[in-house]
Amino acid sequence: MAAVFFRYLSPGFISHSLLLIVLLYATIAQADESQKTLLVLGDSISAAYGIDEREGWVQLLRDRLRERDLAVSVVNASVSGETSAGGLARLPRLLSEHSPDWLVVELGGNDGLRGYPPRALQQNLVRMVQLAREGGVEVLLLGMQMPPNYGKAYTQAFAAVYPKVAKSEQVPLVPFFLETVALVEGAMQRDGIHPTAKAQPALLEHVWPCLEIILKGNVDPRSDSLCTS
């Protein structure tokens, strides 16, 4: 049946059809090339723990990028309970699978809550940055802090990890991701650890200035790595 059908098609018609198909695939390929990818590697804070995922700051980021017609696809690889060691173990596969242009690392909170050595956290973060850089991926680091009940020595050592990594690896840093919500009434869930849905827009606003700089390619590795206050 197919042979009978094509017998009545002129060579010119077939050539024209093939040309249209080639142009269509070329257009799709060009669109794919223009689409870039941002990978978020985090823990429960970025996995929208305790709230609707559609209300989380990562989804709000997707919405903002779409509203501003920015061709950036956001992959959220955040897992509740994730540690820096767990993130490091998953990162090679994520880089291979998604080929991101940017990587946002929001990890370390669970290391601190479990009392893991800050030195181990620092080593894991450094290695994550290095793995990303080997693939030409730009990195943004979101810092975390521990509550005072963990003791002055530990909390200071923990908080110092992020600036050290940012300085040694020359990557931009948001020093304390929860800074604008941690002490705000109604912004934290009952556990005192996870932000509420109400707090998610504030998280996005806090990280957005840094993200915008990175997405526009305006990061100078020789400059101060603290791109937000």
PDB file of N, CA and C in Angstrom, residues 112-113 115-116 118 121 144-163:
ATOM      1  N   GLY A 112      25.270  19.707  60.375  1.00  0.00           N
ATOM      2  CA  GLY A 112      25.337  20.423  61.636  1.00  0.00           C
ATOM      3  C   GLY A 112      24.396  19.857  62.684  1.00  0.00           C
ATOM      4  N   LEU A 113      23.165  19.557  62.274  1.00  0.00           N
ATOM      5  CA  LEU A 113      22.185  19.021  63.222  1.00  0.00           C
ATOM      6  C   LEU A 113      22.628  17.680  63.797  1.00  0.00           C
ATOM      7  N   GLY A 115      25.807  16.989  64.248  1.00  0.00           N
ATOM      8  CA  GLY A 115      27.078  17.203  64.922  1.00  0.00           C
ATOM      9  C   GLY A 115      28.287  16.700  64.165  1.00  0.00           C
ATOM     10  N   TYR A 116      28.176  16.605  62.848  1.00  0.00           N
ATOM     11  CA  TYR A 116      29.310  16.134  62.057  1.00  0.00           C
ATOM     12  C   TYR A 116      30.434  17.178  62.081  1.00  0.00           C
ATOM     13  N   PRO A 118      32.877  20.012  61.179  1.00  0.00           N
ATOM     14  CA  PRO A 118      32.884  21.049  60.150  1.00  0.00           C
ATOM     15  C   PRO A 118      33.958  20.824  59.091  1.00  0.00           C
ATOM     16  N   LEU A 121      32.524  18.683  56.401  1.00  0.00           N
ATOM     17  CA  LEU A 121      31.608  19.479  55.583  1.00  0.00           C
ATOM     18  C   LEU A 121      32.386  20.318  54.579  1.00  0.00           C
ATOM     19  N   MET A 144      24.663  28.026  55.643  1.00  0.00           N
ATOM     20  CA  MET A 144      23.742  27.700  56.727  1.00  0.00           C
ATOM     21  C   MET A 144      24.419  27.986  58.061  1.00  0.00           C
ATOM     22  N   GLN A 145      23.625  28.144  59.112  1.00  0.00           N
ATOM     23  CA  GLN A 145      24.158  28.352  60.456  1.00  0.00           C
ATOM     24  C   GLN A 145      23.407  27.467  61.437  1.00  0.00           C
ATOM     25  N   MET A 146      24.051  27.169  62.555  1.00  0.00           N
ATOM     26  CA  MET A 146      23.450  26.344  63.586  1.00  0.00           C
ATOM     27  C   MET A 146      22.931  27.206  64.745  1.00  0.00           C
ATOM     28  N   PRO A 147      21.874  26.763  65.433  1.00  0.00           N
ATOM     29  CA  PRO A 147      21.367  27.513  66.590  1.00  0.00           C
ATOM     30  C   PRO A 147      22.384  27.500  67.725  1.00  0.00           C
ATOM     31  N   PRO A 148      22.308  28.472  68.628  1.00  0.00           N
ATOM     32  CA  PRO A 148      23.315  28.615  69.686  1.00  0.00           C
ATOM     33  C   PRO A 148      23.403  27.450  70.662  1.00  0.00           C
ATOM     34  N   ASN A 149      22.362  26.634  70.751  1.00  0.00           N
ATOM     35  CA  ASN A 149      22.398  25.526  71.707  1.00  0.00           C
ATOM     36  C   ASN A 149      23.404  24.438  71.327  1.00  0.00           C
ATOM     37  N   TYR A 150      24.018  24.566  70.164  1.00  0.00           N
ATOM     38  CA  TYR A 150      25.056  23.619  69.779  1.00  0.00           C
ATOM     39  C   TYR A 150      26.422  24.005  70.339  1.00  0.00           C
ATOM     40  N   GLY A 151      26.462  25.120  71.040  1.00  0.00           N
ATOM     41  CA  GLY A 151      27.716  25.554  71.645  1.00  0.00           C
ATOM     42  C   GLY A 151      28.463  26.527  70.755  1.00  0.00           C
ATOM     43  N   LYS A 152      29.100  27.515  71.388  1.00  0.00           N
ATOM     44  CA  LYS A 152      29.767  28.586  70.657  1.00  0.00           C
ATOM     45  C   LYS A 152      30.862  28.063  69.740  1.00  0.00           C
ATOM     46  N   ALA A 153      31.672  27.157  70.226  1.00  0.00           N
ATOM     47  CA  ALA A 153      32.802  26.661  69.438  1.00  0.00           C
ATOM     48  C   ALA A 153      32.316  25.972  68.161  1.00  0.00           C
ATOM     49  N   TYR A 154      31.306  25.125  68.314  1.00  0.00           N
ATOM     50  CA  TYR A 154      30.822  24.385  67.150  1.00  0.00           C
ATOM     51  C   TYR A 154      30.104  25.308  66.157  1.00  0.00           C
ATOM     52  N   THR A 155      29.228  26.168  66.660  1.00  0.00           N
ATOM     53  CA  THR A 155      28.469  27.039  65.767  1.00  0.00           C
ATOM     54  C   THR A 155      29.376  27.980  64.987  1.00  0.00           C
ATOM     55  N   GLN A 156      30.425  28.484  65.644  1.00  0.00           N
ATOM     56  CA  GLN A 156      31.363  29.360  64.945  1.00  0.00           C
ATOM     57  C   GLN A 156      32.165  28.603  63.898  1.00  0.00           C
ATOM     58  N   ALA A 157      32.614  27.420  64.253  1.00  0.00           N
ATOM     59  CA  ALA A 157      33.383  26.606  63.304  1.00  0.00           C
ATOM     60  C   ALA A 157      32.521  26.213  62.108  1.00  0.00           C
ATOM     61  N   PHE A 158      31.260  25.898  62.373  1.00  0.00           N
ATOM     62  CA  PHE A 158      30.335  25.505  61.310  1.00  0.00           C
ATOM     63  C   PHE A 158      30.075  26.682  60.373  1.00  0.00           C
ATOM     64  N   ALA A 159      29.748  27.834  60.944  1.00  0.00           N
ATOM     65  CA  ALA A 159      29.433  29.006  60.126  1.00  0.00           C
ATOM     66  C   ALA A 159      30.620  29.451  59.289  1.00  0.00           C
ATOM     67  N   ALA A 160      31.826  29.218  59.786  1.00  0.00           N
ATOM     68  CA  ALA A 160      33.038  29.654  59.074  1.00  0.00           C
ATOM     69  C   ALA A 160      33.331  28.812  57.846  1.00  0.00           C
ATOM     70  N   VAL A 161      32.718  27.634  57.751  1.00  0.00           N
ATOM     71  CA  VAL A 161      33.004  26.727  56.637  1.00  0.00           C
ATOM     72  C   VAL A 161      32.658  27.366  55.292  1.00  0.00           C
ATOM     73  N   TYR A 162      31.490  27.971  55.201  1.00  0.00           N
ATOM     74  CA  TYR A 162      31.008  28.470  53.915  1.00  0.00           C
ATOM     75  C   TYR A 162      31.861  29.610  53.360  1.00  0.00           C
ATOM     76  N   PRO A 163      32.191  30.631  54.156  1.00  0.00           N
ATOM     77  CA  PRO A 163      33.092  31.666  53.639  1.00  0.00           C
ATOM     78  C   PRO A 163      34.462  31.119  53.239  1.00  0.00           C
TER      79      PRO A 163
END
